[in-house]
Coordinates of C-alpha atoms and ligand atoms in Angstrom, one line a residue:
M4 CA 22.9 -125.1 -235.4
N5 CA 22.6 -122.2 -237.8
Q6 CA 19.4 -120.7 -236.5
S7 CA 18.6 -117.7 -234.4
I8 CA 17.6 -118.6 -230.9
A9 CA 16.7 -116.1 -228.2
A10 CA 16.9 -117.1 -224.5
I11 CA 15.1 -115.0 -221.9
A12 CA 15.8 -114.9 -218.2
L13 CA 14.2 -112.7 -215.6
T14 CA 15.9 -113.8 -212.4
P15 CA 19.6 -114.4 -211.5
N16 CA 18.9 -118.1 -211.1
A17 CA 17.3 -118.3 -214.5
T18 CA 20.4 -116.5 -215.9
K19 CA 22.6 -119.2 -214.3
T20 CA 20.5 -122.0 -215.9
L21 CA 20.5 -120.5 -219.3
Q22 CA 24.0 -119.0 -219.6
P23 CA 26.1 -122.2 -220.2
L24 CA 23.4 -123.4 -222.6
C25 CA 23.4 -120.2 -224.6
H26 CA 27.1 -120.5 -225.3
T27 CA 26.8 -124.0 -226.6
I28 CA 23.7 -123.7 -228.7
G29 CA 24.6 -120.3 -229.9
A30 CA 21.6 -118.5 -228.4
Q31 CA 21.4 -114.8 -227.5
L32 CA 20.6 -114.3 -223.8
W33 CA 18.2 -111.5 -223.0
V34 CA 17.8 -110.0 -219.5
P35 CA 15.8 -107.1 -218.1
E36 CA 17.4 -103.6 -217.4
S37 CA 17.6 -104.3 -213.7
F38 CA 20.4 -106.8 -214.3
A39 CA 23.8 -105.2 -214.6
N40 CA 26.8 -106.8 -216.4
I41 CA 25.8 -110.3 -217.2
A42 CA 28.4 -111.7 -219.4
A43 CA 27.3 -112.1 -223.1
A44 CA 23.8 -111.0 -222.2
K45 CA 21.8 -108.3 -224.0
I46 CA 19.5 -106.0 -222.0
Y47 CA 16.0 -105.3 -223.3
K48 CA 14.4 -102.0 -222.4
G49 CA 10.7 -101.6 -221.5
D50 CA 8.3 -104.4 -220.9
L51 CA 8.8 -108.1 -221.8
K52 CA 5.6 -108.4 -223.7
T53 CA 6.8 -105.9 -226.4
H54 CA 10.2 -107.4 -226.5
V55 CA 8.9 -110.9 -227.0
A56 CA 6.7 -109.6 -229.8
T57 CA 9.8 -108.2 -231.5
L58 CA 11.7 -111.5 -231.1
W59 CA 8.7 -113.4 -232.4
E60 CA 9.2 -111.8 -235.9
T61 CA 12.9 -112.5 -236.2
Q62 CA 13.8 -115.6 -234.2
Q63 CA 13.5 -119.3 -235.1
A64 CA 13.2 -120.3 -231.5
L65 CA 12.5 -118.7 -228.1
V66 CA 13.8 -120.4 -224.9
F67 CA 12.2 -119.0 -221.7
C68 CA 13.4 -119.7 -218.2
L69 CA 10.1 -118.7 -216.7
A70 CA 6.8 -120.2 -215.4
T71 CA 5.0 -122.0 -218.2
G72 CA 1.8 -120.0 -217.3
A73 CA 3.6 -116.7 -217.8
V74 CA 5.0 -117.9 -221.1
V75 CA 1.6 -119.0 -222.4
R76 CA 0.2 -115.6 -221.6
L77 CA 3.1 -113.8 -223.3
I78 CA 2.9 -115.7 -226.5
A79 CA -0.9 -116.2 -226.7
P80 CA -1.6 -113.0 -228.7
L81 CA 1.3 -113.8 -231.1
L82 CA 0.4 -117.4 -232.1
Q83 CA -0.5 -117.8 -235.8
H84 CA 0.2 -121.2 -237.2
K85 CA 2.6 -124.0 -236.4
S86 CA 4.2 -123.8 -239.8
T87 CA 5.3 -120.1 -239.2
D88 CA 5.5 -119.6 -235.5
P89 CA 8.9 -119.9 -233.9
A90 CA 9.6 -122.9 -231.6
V91 CA 8.9 -122.1 -228.0
I92 CA 10.7 -123.9 -225.2
V93 CA 10.4 -123.5 -221.5
V94 CA 13.1 -124.4 -219.0
D95 CA 12.4 -124.4 -215.3
E96 CA 14.7 -122.3 -213.0
A97 CA 16.3 -125.4 -211.4
G98 CA 17.1 -126.8 -214.9
K99 CA 15.3 -130.0 -214.2
F100 CA 12.8 -129.9 -217.0
V101 CA 12.7 -128.7 -220.6
I102 CA 9.3 -128.3 -222.1
S103 CA 8.6 -128.2 -225.9
L104 CA 5.7 -125.8 -225.7
C105 CA 4.8 -125.1 -229.3
S106 CA 5.8 -125.6 -232.9
G107 CA 7.2 -128.9 -231.9
H108 CA 7.7 -130.6 -235.3
Q109 CA 7.7 -127.9 -237.9
G110 CA 9.4 -125.2 -235.8
G111 CA 11.9 -127.8 -234.5
A112 CA 11.0 -127.2 -230.8
D113 CA 11.0 -131.0 -230.0
K114 CA 14.5 -131.4 -231.4
L115 CA 15.9 -128.3 -229.6
T116 CA 14.2 -129.4 -226.4
T117 CA 15.8 -132.8 -226.6
L118 CA 19.2 -131.2 -227.2
I119 CA 18.9 -128.7 -224.4
A120 CA 17.8 -131.4 -222.0
Q121 CA 20.8 -133.5 -223.0
L122 CA 23.1 -130.6 -222.4
I123 CA 21.9 -129.6 -219.0
G124 CA 21.0 -133.1 -217.8
A125 CA 17.3 -132.3 -217.6
T126 CA 14.2 -134.3 -218.6
P127 CA 12.7 -133.3 -221.9
V128 CA 9.0 -132.9 -221.9
L129 CA 7.5 -133.6 -225.3
T130 CA 3.8 -134.0 -225.5
G131 CA 3.1 -134.3 -229.2
V132 CA 1.4 -137.7 -230.0
S133 CA 4.2 -138.9 -232.2
S134 CA 6.7 -138.0 -229.5
S135 CA 4.9 -139.9 -226.8
L136 CA 4.6 -143.0 -229.0
G137 CA 8.2 -142.6 -230.3
L138 CA 6.6 -142.2 -233.8
P139 CA 8.2 -140.1 -236.5
A140 CA 6.2 -137.0 -237.4
I141 CA 4.6 -137.3 -240.8
D142 CA 4.8 -133.5 -241.3
M143 CA 8.6 -133.8 -241.2
L144 CA 9.0 -136.8 -243.6
G145 CA 9.9 -134.8 -246.7
V146 CA 11.6 -131.9 -245.1
P147 CA 15.2 -133.1 -245.6
F148 CA 14.6 -133.5 -249.3
G149 CA 12.9 -130.1 -249.7
W150 CA 9.5 -131.6 -250.5
R151 CA 6.5 -129.3 -250.1
R152 CA 3.4 -130.1 -248.2
G153 CA 0.3 -130.5 -250.3
G154 CA -3.3 -130.8 -249.4
G155 CA -5.0 -133.2 -247.2
D156 CA -6.0 -133.7 -243.6
W157 CA -2.6 -133.7 -241.8
T158 CA -4.1 -133.9 -238.3
G159 CA -6.3 -136.8 -239.4
V160 CA -3.5 -138.8 -240.9
S161 CA -1.3 -138.1 -237.8
A162 CA -4.1 -139.5 -235.6
V163 CA -4.3 -142.7 -237.7
V164 CA -0.5 -143.1 -237.4
A165 CA -0.7 -142.3 -233.6
R166 CA -3.3 -145.0 -233.1
G167 CA -1.0 -147.5 -234.8
E168 CA -3.5 -148.1 -237.6
S169 CA -2.5 -149.1 -241.1
V170 CA -1.4 -146.4 -243.4
Q171 CA -0.8 -146.8 -247.1
V172 CA 2.1 -144.9 -248.7
I173 CA 1.9 -144.4 -252.4
Q174 CA 5.1 -142.9 -253.8
E175 CA 5.3 -141.8 -257.4
A176 CA 8.2 -139.4 -257.2
G177 CA 11.2 -138.4 -255.0
S178 CA 13.7 -140.2 -252.9
T179 CA 12.9 -143.3 -250.9
L180 CA 15.5 -142.5 -248.3
W181 CA 12.8 -141.5 -245.9
Q182 CA 12.1 -145.2 -245.5
K183 CA 15.2 -145.5 -243.5
A184 CA 13.8 -143.2 -240.8
Y185 CA 10.1 -144.0 -241.0
S186 CA 8.1 -147.2 -240.8
F187 CA 4.3 -147.3 -240.8
N188 CA 1.9 -150.1 -240.1
D189 CA 1.2 -151.2 -243.6
S190 CA -1.1 -154.2 -243.0
P191 CA -4.1 -154.6 -245.4
S192 CA -7.2 -152.4 -245.2
P193 CA -5.5 -149.0 -244.6
Q194 CA -7.2 -146.3 -242.6
A195 CA -5.3 -143.4 -244.3
Q196 CA -3.1 -142.7 -247.3
I197 CA 0.1 -140.7 -247.8
Y198 CA 0.8 -139.7 -251.4
I199 CA 4.2 -138.8 -252.4
T200 CA 3.6 -137.4 -255.9
A201 CA 4.1 -134.6 -258.4
R202 CA 0.4 -135.0 -259.3
T203 CA -2.7 -133.6 -257.8
V204 CA -4.4 -136.8 -256.8
E205 CA -8.0 -137.6 -256.1
P206 CA -7.9 -139.5 -252.8
V207 CA -9.3 -142.9 -252.7
L208 CA -9.4 -142.9 -249.0
N209 CA -9.8 -140.3 -246.3
P210 CA -7.9 -139.0 -244.5
Y211 CA -5.0 -138.6 -246.9
I212 CA -2.1 -136.2 -247.2
Q213 CA 0.1 -135.2 -250.1
W214 CA 3.8 -134.6 -250.1
H215 CA 5.2 -133.0 -253.3
P216 CA 8.8 -133.7 -254.1
R217 CA 10.1 -130.9 -256.4
V218 CA 10.7 -132.9 -259.6
L219 CA 9.1 -130.7 -262.2
W220 CA 11.2 -128.3 -264.3
V221 CA 9.1 -125.8 -266.1
G222 CA 10.7 -124.5 -269.3
I223 CA 9.4 -121.1 -270.2
G224 CA 9.7 -118.9 -273.2
C225 CA 8.0 -115.5 -273.2
E226 CA 7.8 -112.2 -275.0
R227 CA 9.7 -109.4 -273.4
G228 CA 7.7 -107.6 -270.7
T229 CA 5.1 -110.4 -270.2
P230 CA 3.5 -109.7 -266.8
T231 CA 4.1 -112.0 -263.9
E232 CA 0.5 -112.7 -263.6
T233 CA 0.2 -113.9 -267.2
I234 CA 3.0 -116.3 -266.7
A235 CA 1.5 -117.5 -263.4
K236 CA -1.9 -118.0 -265.0
A237 CA -0.3 -120.0 -267.9
I238 CA 1.5 -122.3 -265.5
T239 CA -1.7 -122.8 -263.4
K240 CA -3.6 -123.6 -266.6
V241 CA -1.1 -126.3 -267.8
F242 CA -0.8 -127.8 -264.3
L243 CA -4.6 -128.0 -263.9
E244 CA -5.0 -129.6 -267.3
Y245 CA -2.3 -132.2 -266.7
E246 CA -3.3 -132.7 -263.1
L247 CA 0.1 -131.7 -261.8
A248 CA 0.9 -130.1 -258.5
E249 CA 2.4 -126.6 -258.6
S250 CA 4.1 -127.4 -255.3
A251 CA 6.1 -130.0 -257.2
I252 CA 7.9 -127.4 -259.3
A253 CA 11.6 -127.6 -258.9
G254 CA 12.4 -124.4 -260.8
I255 CA 12.0 -122.4 -263.9
A256 CA 14.3 -122.8 -266.9
T257 CA 14.8 -120.5 -269.8
I258 CA 17.3 -119.0 -272.2
D259 CA 20.1 -116.7 -270.8
I260 CA 18.8 -113.6 -272.5
K261 CA 15.7 -113.9 -270.2
A262 CA 17.8 -113.8 -267.0
D263 CA 16.6 -110.3 -266.4
E264 CA 13.0 -110.8 -267.5
V265 CA 11.0 -109.1 -264.7
G266 CA 8.0 -111.4 -264.9
L267 CA 10.1 -114.5 -264.5
L268 CA 12.2 -113.0 -261.7
E269 CA 9.2 -111.9 -259.7
L270 CA 7.5 -115.2 -260.1
C271 CA 10.6 -117.0 -258.9
Q272 CA 11.0 -114.7 -256.0
E273 CA 7.3 -115.0 -254.9
R274 CA 7.5 -118.8 -255.0
D275 CA 11.0 -119.3 -253.8
L276 CA 12.1 -121.0 -257.0
P277 CA 15.4 -121.0 -258.8
L278 CA 15.6 -119.5 -262.3
I279 CA 18.0 -121.5 -264.4
T280 CA 19.2 -120.2 -267.7
F281 CA 21.0 -121.8 -270.7
S282 CA 22.8 -120.3 -273.6
K283 CA 21.3 -120.6 -277.1
E284 CA 24.2 -123.0 -278.0
V285 CA 23.3 -125.4 -275.2
L286 CA 19.5 -125.2 -276.1
S287 CA 20.1 -125.7 -279.8
A288 CA 21.9 -129.0 -279.1
V289 CA 18.8 -130.5 -277.4
T290 CA 16.5 -132.6 -279.5
V291 CA 12.9 -131.5 -278.9
P292 CA 9.5 -132.5 -280.2
N293 CA 8.4 -129.1 -281.4
P294 CA 11.3 -127.0 -282.8
S295 CA 10.4 -123.7 -284.4
Q296 CA 12.1 -121.8 -287.2
V297 CA 10.5 -118.6 -286.1
V298 CA 11.9 -118.9 -282.6
K299 CA 15.3 -119.8 -284.1
S300 CA 15.4 -116.7 -286.2
E301 CA 14.5 -114.6 -283.2
V302 CA 16.8 -116.0 -280.4
G303 CA 19.1 -118.4 -282.2
T304 CA 17.7 -121.7 -281.0
P305 CA 14.7 -123.6 -282.3
S306 CA 13.4 -124.2 -278.8
V307 CA 13.4 -122.4 -275.5
A308 CA 10.7 -123.9 -273.3
E309 CA 11.1 -127.5 -274.3
A310 CA 14.9 -127.5 -274.5
A311 CA 15.3 -125.6 -271.3
A312 CA 13.0 -127.9 -269.4
L313 CA 14.9 -130.9 -270.7
S314 CA 18.3 -129.4 -269.9
A315 CA 17.4 -128.4 -266.4
S316 CA 15.8 -131.8 -265.6
G317 CA 18.5 -134.0 -267.1
S318 CA 15.7 -136.0 -268.7
Q319 CA 15.4 -137.1 -272.3
T320 CA 11.6 -136.8 -272.6
L321 CA 9.0 -134.2 -271.8
L322 CA 6.1 -134.7 -269.4
V323 CA 4.2 -131.9 -271.1
T324 CA 5.3 -130.7 -274.6
K325 CA 5.2 -127.0 -275.6
Q326 CA 1.9 -125.2 -274.7
I327 CA 1.4 -121.7 -276.1
F328 CA -0.6 -119.0 -274.3
K329 CA -1.5 -115.7 -275.7
S330 CA -3.0 -112.9 -273.8
M331 CA -1.0 -109.9 -272.5
G332 CA 2.2 -111.1 -274.1
A333 CA 2.9 -114.7 -275.2
V334 CA 4.1 -117.5 -273.0
T335 CA 5.3 -121.0 -274.0
I336 CA 5.5 -123.7 -271.3
A337 CA 6.9 -127.2 -271.3
I338 CA 7.5 -129.5 -268.4
A339 CA 10.1 -132.2 -267.8
L340 CA 10.5 -134.6 -264.9
S341 CA 13.8 -135.0 -263.2
A342 CA 14.9 -138.3 -261.6
Q343 CA 16.1 -136.6 -258.4
E344 CA 14.1 -133.9 -256.7
Y345 CA 15.5 -130.4 -256.2
T346 CA 16.0 -129.8 -252.5
G347 CA 16.4 -126.0 -252.6
R348 CA 18.9 -126.4 -249.8
T349 CA 22.7 -125.9 -249.5
G350 CA 24.2 -129.1 -248.2
K351 CA 26.4 -129.3 -245.1
L352 CA 29.1 -131.8 -244.2
L353 CA 29.6 -132.0 -240.5
L354 CA 32.8 -133.9 -239.7
V355 CA 32.4 -135.0 -236.2
G356 CA 34.8 -136.6 -233.7
T357 CA 32.9 -138.6 -231.1
G358 CA 35.7 -139.2 -228.7
P359 CA 36.8 -142.6 -227.4
G360 CA 33.4 -144.1 -226.9
Q361 CA 31.4 -143.0 -223.8
L362 CA 28.7 -140.4 -224.5
D363 CA 29.9 -137.9 -221.9
Q364 CA 33.3 -137.7 -223.7
I365 CA 31.7 -136.1 -226.7
T366 CA 31.7 -132.3 -226.8
P367 CA 28.3 -130.6 -226.6
A368 CA 29.0 -129.0 -230.0
A369 CA 29.6 -132.4 -231.6
Q370 CA 26.4 -133.7 -229.9
I371 CA 24.4 -130.8 -231.4
A372 CA 26.0 -131.4 -234.8
I373 CA 24.9 -135.0 -234.7
A374 CA 21.4 -134.2 -233.6
S375 CA 21.0 -131.5 -236.3
A376 CA 21.9 -133.7 -239.2
D377 CA 19.5 -135.2 -241.7
V378 CA 21.8 -138.1 -242.2
V379 CA 24.4 -139.7 -240.0
I380 CA 27.1 -141.8 -241.6
G381 CA 29.7 -143.8 -239.9
Y382 CA 31.3 -147.1 -239.1
S383 CA 28.6 -149.3 -237.5
L384 CA 30.4 -149.7 -234.1
Y385 CA 30.6 -145.9 -233.7
I386 CA 26.9 -145.5 -234.7
D387 CA 26.0 -148.0 -232.0
L388 CA 28.0 -146.0 -229.4
I389 CA 26.2 -142.8 -230.2
A390 CA 22.7 -144.4 -230.6
P391 CA 21.2 -142.4 -227.7
L392 CA 22.1 -139.1 -229.5
L393 CA 20.3 -140.1 -232.7
Q394 CA 16.9 -138.6 -233.5
K395 CA 14.0 -140.7 -234.8
E396 CA 13.6 -138.8 -238.0
Q397 CA 17.2 -139.1 -239.0
I398 CA 18.5 -141.3 -241.8
I399 CA 21.3 -143.5 -240.4
E400 CA 23.8 -145.1 -242.7
A401 CA 26.0 -147.4 -240.8
M402 CA 28.7 -149.0 -242.9
P403 CA 31.2 -151.7 -242.2
I404 CA 34.8 -150.8 -241.4
T405 CA 37.2 -150.6 -244.4
Q406 CA 34.5 -148.8 -246.5
E407 CA 35.9 -145.4 -245.7
R408 CA 36.0 -144.3 -249.4
Q409 CA 32.4 -145.3 -250.0
R410 CA 31.3 -143.6 -246.7
A411 CA 33.0 -140.4 -247.8
E412 CA 31.6 -140.5 -251.4
R413 CA 28.1 -141.2 -250.1
A414 CA 28.4 -138.3 -247.6
I415 CA 29.6 -135.9 -250.3
E416 CA 26.9 -137.1 -252.7
L417 CA 24.1 -136.4 -250.2
A418 CA 25.6 -133.1 -249.2
N419 CA 25.9 -132.0 -252.8
W420 CA 22.2 -132.8 -253.1
G421 CA 21.4 -130.4 -250.2
L422 CA 21.3 -132.6 -247.1
T423 CA 23.0 -131.9 -243.8
V424 CA 25.3 -134.9 -243.3
A425 CA 27.2 -135.8 -240.2
V426 CA 30.1 -138.1 -240.8
V427 CA 31.2 -139.6 -237.5
S428 CA 34.6 -140.9 -236.5
S429 CA 35.8 -142.1 -233.2
G430 CA 38.3 -139.9 -231.4
D431 CA 39.1 -136.9 -233.5
S432 CA 37.8 -137.0 -237.0
G433 CA 41.0 -135.2 -238.3
I434 CA 43.3 -137.8 -236.7
Y435 CA 43.4 -141.0 -238.7
G436 CA 39.7 -140.3 -239.1
M437 CA 37.0 -139.8 -241.8
A438 CA 37.5 -136.0 -242.1
G439 CA 40.8 -136.6 -244.0
I440 CA 39.3 -138.7 -246.8
V441 CA 36.2 -136.4 -247.1
M442 CA 38.5 -133.4 -247.5
E443 CA 40.7 -135.2 -250.0
Q444 CA 37.7 -136.3 -252.1
L445 CA 36.2 -132.8 -252.0
Q446 CA 39.5 -131.4 -253.3
A447 CA 39.7 -134.1 -256.0
A448 CA 36.2 -133.0 -257.1
N449 CA 37.3 -129.4 -257.4
W450 CA 35.3 -128.2 -254.4
D451 CA 34.9 -124.4 -254.2
G452 CA 35.4 -124.5 -250.4
K453 CA 31.9 -123.4 -249.7
T454 CA 29.3 -125.7 -251.3
P455 CA 28.7 -128.0 -249.6
S456 CA 29.7 -126.2 -246.5
V457 CA 32.1 -128.1 -244.2
Q458 CA 32.4 -127.8 -240.5
L459 CA 34.7 -129.9 -238.2
F460 CA 33.9 -130.8 -234.7
P461 CA 37.0 -131.9 -232.7
G462 CA 36.9 -134.9 -230.4
I463 CA 39.1 -136.4 -227.7
S464 CA 41.6 -138.5 -229.6
A465 CA 42.7 -142.0 -228.5
L466 CA 46.1 -140.7 -227.2
Q467 CA 44.4 -138.2 -224.9
A468 CA 41.8 -140.7 -223.8
A469 CA 44.5 -143.4 -223.1
A470 CA 46.8 -140.9 -221.3
S471 CA 44.0 -139.7 -219.0
R472 CA 43.5 -143.3 -217.8
V473 CA 47.1 -143.7 -216.6
G474 CA 48.3 -140.2 -215.6
T475 CA 50.3 -137.6 -217.4
P476 CA 52.4 -139.5 -219.9
L477 CA 52.1 -136.9 -222.6
M478 CA 53.4 -134.0 -220.4
H479 CA 56.3 -133.3 -222.8
D480 CA 56.8 -133.3 -226.5
F481 CA 55.0 -136.2 -228.1
C482 CA 54.0 -137.6 -231.4
A483 CA 51.5 -140.1 -232.9
I484 CA 52.5 -142.8 -235.3
S485 CA 50.1 -145.3 -236.9
L486 CA 51.6 -148.7 -237.4
S487 CA 49.1 -149.5 -240.2
D488 CA 51.0 -149.9 -243.5
L489 CA 47.8 -150.3 -245.5
L490 CA 48.0 -146.7 -246.7
T491 CA 51.6 -145.8 -245.7
P492 CA 54.7 -147.8 -246.8
W493 CA 56.4 -149.6 -243.9
E494 CA 59.8 -148.0 -244.7
T495 CA 58.2 -144.6 -244.0
I496 CA 56.7 -145.8 -240.8
E497 CA 60.1 -147.3 -239.7
K498 CA 61.8 -144.0 -240.5
R499 CA 59.4 -142.1 -238.4
L500 CA 59.6 -144.6 -235.5
T501 CA 63.4 -144.2 -235.6
A502 CA 63.3 -140.5 -235.6
A503 CA 60.8 -140.3 -232.8
A504 CA 62.7 -142.8 -230.7
Q505 CA 66.0 -140.9 -231.4
A506 CA 64.5 -137.5 -230.5
D507 CA 63.0 -138.8 -227.3
F508 CA 59.4 -138.0 -228.2
I509 CA 56.8 -139.7 -226.0
T510 CA 55.1 -141.8 -228.7
A511 CA 51.5 -142.9 -229.1
L512 CA 51.2 -145.9 -231.4
Y513 CA 47.8 -146.1 -233.2
N514 CA 46.6 -149.1 -235.1
P515 CA 49.3 -151.3 -233.4
K516 CA 48.0 -154.6 -234.7
S517 CA 45.3 -156.2 -236.6
Q518 CA 44.4 -159.8 -237.6
T519 CA 46.6 -159.6 -240.7
R520 CA 49.3 -157.2 -239.4
T521 CA 51.0 -158.8 -236.5
Q522 CA 54.7 -158.0 -236.9
Q523 CA 54.7 -154.2 -236.9
L524 CA 54.5 -153.8 -233.1
A525 CA 57.5 -156.1 -232.6
S526 CA 59.6 -154.1 -235.1
A527 CA 58.5 -150.8 -233.5
T528 CA 59.5 -152.1 -230.0
A529 CA 62.9 -153.2 -231.3
I530 CA 63.5 -149.7 -232.8
F531 CA 62.6 -148.0 -229.5
L532 CA 64.8 -150.4 -227.5
Q533 CA 67.8 -149.2 -229.6
Y534 CA 67.4 -145.7 -228.2
R535 CA 65.5 -146.0 -224.9
D536 CA 66.0 -147.8 -221.6
P537 CA 64.4 -151.2 -221.4
S538 CA 62.6 -150.0 -218.2
T539 CA 61.0 -147.1 -220.0
P540 CA 57.3 -147.0 -218.9
V541 CA 54.7 -148.0 -221.4
A542 CA 50.9 -147.9 -221.1
I543 CA 48.8 -150.2 -223.2
V544 CA 45.2 -149.0 -223.2
R545 CA 42.5 -151.0 -224.9
S546 CA 39.0 -149.6 -225.5
A547 CA 39.5 -146.6 -223.3
Y548 CA 36.1 -145.3 -221.9
R549 CA 34.3 -148.3 -223.2
P550 CA 32.7 -151.1 -221.1
D551 CA 35.5 -153.5 -222.0
E552 CA 38.3 -151.1 -221.2
Q553 CA 41.7 -152.7 -220.3
I554 CA 44.7 -150.9 -219.0
T555 CA 48.2 -152.3 -218.6
L556 CA 51.2 -150.4 -217.3
T557 CA 54.4 -152.1 -218.3
T558 CA 57.9 -151.4 -219.5
L559 CA 59.4 -151.3 -223.0
D560 CA 61.2 -154.6 -222.7
K561 CA 57.9 -156.3 -221.7
L562 CA 55.7 -154.5 -224.1
L563 CA 55.1 -157.6 -226.3
D564 CA 54.0 -159.7 -223.4
T565 CA 50.7 -157.9 -223.3
S566 CA 48.1 -158.7 -225.9
V567 CA 47.4 -155.8 -228.2
D568 CA 44.7 -155.5 -230.9
M569 CA 43.2 -152.9 -233.2
L570 CA 41.3 -151.3 -230.4
T571 CA 44.5 -150.5 -228.4
T572 CA 46.7 -147.5 -228.2
V573 CA 50.3 -147.9 -226.9
L574 CA 52.0 -145.0 -225.1
I575 CA 55.8 -145.2 -224.9
G576 CA 57.3 -142.8 -222.3
N577 CA 60.4 -140.7 -222.9
Q578 CA 63.6 -141.0 -221.0
T579 CA 62.3 -139.2 -218.0
T580 CA 58.9 -140.8 -217.8
R581 CA 58.4 -142.8 -214.6
T582 CA 55.7 -144.8 -212.8
H583 CA 54.5 -144.1 -209.3
N584 CA 51.9 -146.3 -207.6
N585 CA 50.4 -147.4 -210.9
W586 CA 50.4 -143.9 -212.4
M587 CA 52.6 -142.9 -215.4
I588 CA 54.2 -139.5 -215.0
T589 CA 56.4 -137.6 -217.5
P590 CA 58.0 -134.6 -215.7
R591 CA 57.5 -131.2 -217.4
G592 CA 60.6 -129.9 -215.6
Y593 CA 59.1 -127.7 -212.8
L594 CA 60.9 -129.7 -210.1
G595 CA 64.2 -129.3 -211.7
F596 CA 64.7 -132.8 -213.0
G597 CA 63.8 -134.5 -216.2
D598 CA 63.8 -132.7 -219.5
A599 CA 67.0 -131.9 -221.3
K600 CA 69.3 -132.2 -218.3
A601 CA 68.6 -135.9 -217.9
L602 CA 68.8 -136.5 -221.6
N603 CA 71.6 -137.1 -223.8
I604 CA 70.2 -136.2 -227.1
S605 CA 72.6 -135.5 -229.9
Ligands
SAH714 N1 40.3 -140.9 -235.1 C1 40.7 -141.8 -234.0 C2 41.7 -142.8 -234.5 C3 41.3 -143.8 -235.5 S1 42.5 -144.9 -235.9 C4 41.2 -141.0 -232.8 O1 41.4 -139.8 -233.0 O2 41.3 -141.6 -231.8 C5 42.0 -146.3 -234.9 C6 43.0 -146.5 -233.8 O3 42.7 -145.6 -232.7 C7 42.8 -147.9 -233.1 O4 43.6 -148.9 -233.8 C8 43.5 -147.6 -231.8 O5 44.9 -147.6 -231.9 C9 43.0 -146.2 -231.5 N2 41.8 -146.1 -230.7 C10 40.6 -145.6 -231.1 N3 39.7 -145.7 -230.1 C11 40.3 -146.2 -229.0 C12 40.0 -146.4 -227.6 N4 38.7 -146.2 -227.2 N5 40.9 -146.9 -226.8 C13 42.2 -147.1 -227.2 N6 42.6 -146.9 -228.5 C14 41.7 -146.4 -229.4

């Protein structure tokens, strides 16, 4: 996770509990001066209280291995609001419990607590109402899409949700993807309302809350030197008049010669809004309701505010046509509605290998990647296998096998929009997995290598998983060959099989057979029999590390007697591979036999 996490330990035992964790979650471990030479730990000088106060300002999460009472006293003077305070987590010295102490939802403490508990095999202690009922938190609903929280009684609506009473959701703007993660009791006579809107709504029912998707692009034209305050006042006036929510502003759009206009820059900085600019050529080409000859003669386009709002939003029509304000400097404002909200976030693609199947065969880094994603995309079978790792607020998109292209396209589309998307593959994602198609499609789309960002998380591939069940068959030079000729011509596969057989590579055959491809394994076996002894050991491993695992040790001449399917990996030994009491062993050469001496490779 890309966040700053500080972990604090005051005793040697606490250090031992936190150390492995720090490495995996990327936290900085802090210890007192009395501790000498703790690997990767930083030493704080002076008293802990002062140090925690410093960390409070800079860190997104604090993990204490300390008595809860002591932590409560330490943080009490620092607490401000759950939307700004860092997440605070407490781990007991024995590493049995992980407590989400405060900033559970908004600070991410609940999520981090769950992760840490998973990593150290502890029990997560989550005491928020939505956690205890397994309910998704309403104050997280719009976060993946960059929505801003509007007015209303958030605690009141949470309580209605927690009581399981009916809630009415009225959505006028923004993505409906949240529906994949949240479901509310929507029976008649609701007790609370959730508005998802760009407007400022008068509630019909109390309690209510408002989420504001950022769909409004504000086009602005102004005289040089117009003060920030004048622009802000003008915006507020229009928004009030049209009953629109300023929290729903996606960004400010204007002409490129205004890119250095101080008032606009300050406004955008204060409100964390993007300032998008267009050239006069682009703006002139937009059809607008209120073109002006005066403006044209001044800046070379008949419209700035209206044309810029339309260009930024991608819409054809304006929600609010040009409004003119004159006080200290002149400001024109127009507003357009975009079909998709601006998330204000840089998307991430996490290409994750989930190993052969069992959860404990997934690397901790991959587990964290999955848990940190807004969206998890993958083949339904693999999504089922990792179900315990999924978080309740996550959007899960399980797709049938064979839809690799669609899965990759969808992942890229969501990441381009600003979401963090984990694409899961079994084994290693970069070995006949989804990472390949995602990277190819990014390249085809002229990706700049940075946006969206891409991170790969290696997994245990089928050949390693299969090998580990039968011994050390891969102890010498080996290769992997997929027998699937859906994407590779069979002649190429045959050529590689021949070369591998000839060069005495131990060979792992992936995709050995499917319902429609039945002949390939027979052909592969025939090729190997030309170069290798019929008694060469072969392991046939089906569904390694899954409940229906099947392992057969056999020989090359009997390979075809064992039933093989698309969940199977076949390992063919080299000329020195042997079996010993049901174990398959390829000598590395330490004991003086095997290797080149025994071979006759030309
Ligand atoms: N990315 C995966 C490979 C996907 S190709 C990896 O690195 O393992 C699919 C093929 O992988 C299957 O046809 C089968 O040959 C092999 N495979 C995947 N999981 C397996 C498992 N649990 N046991 C045996 N073979 C497996």
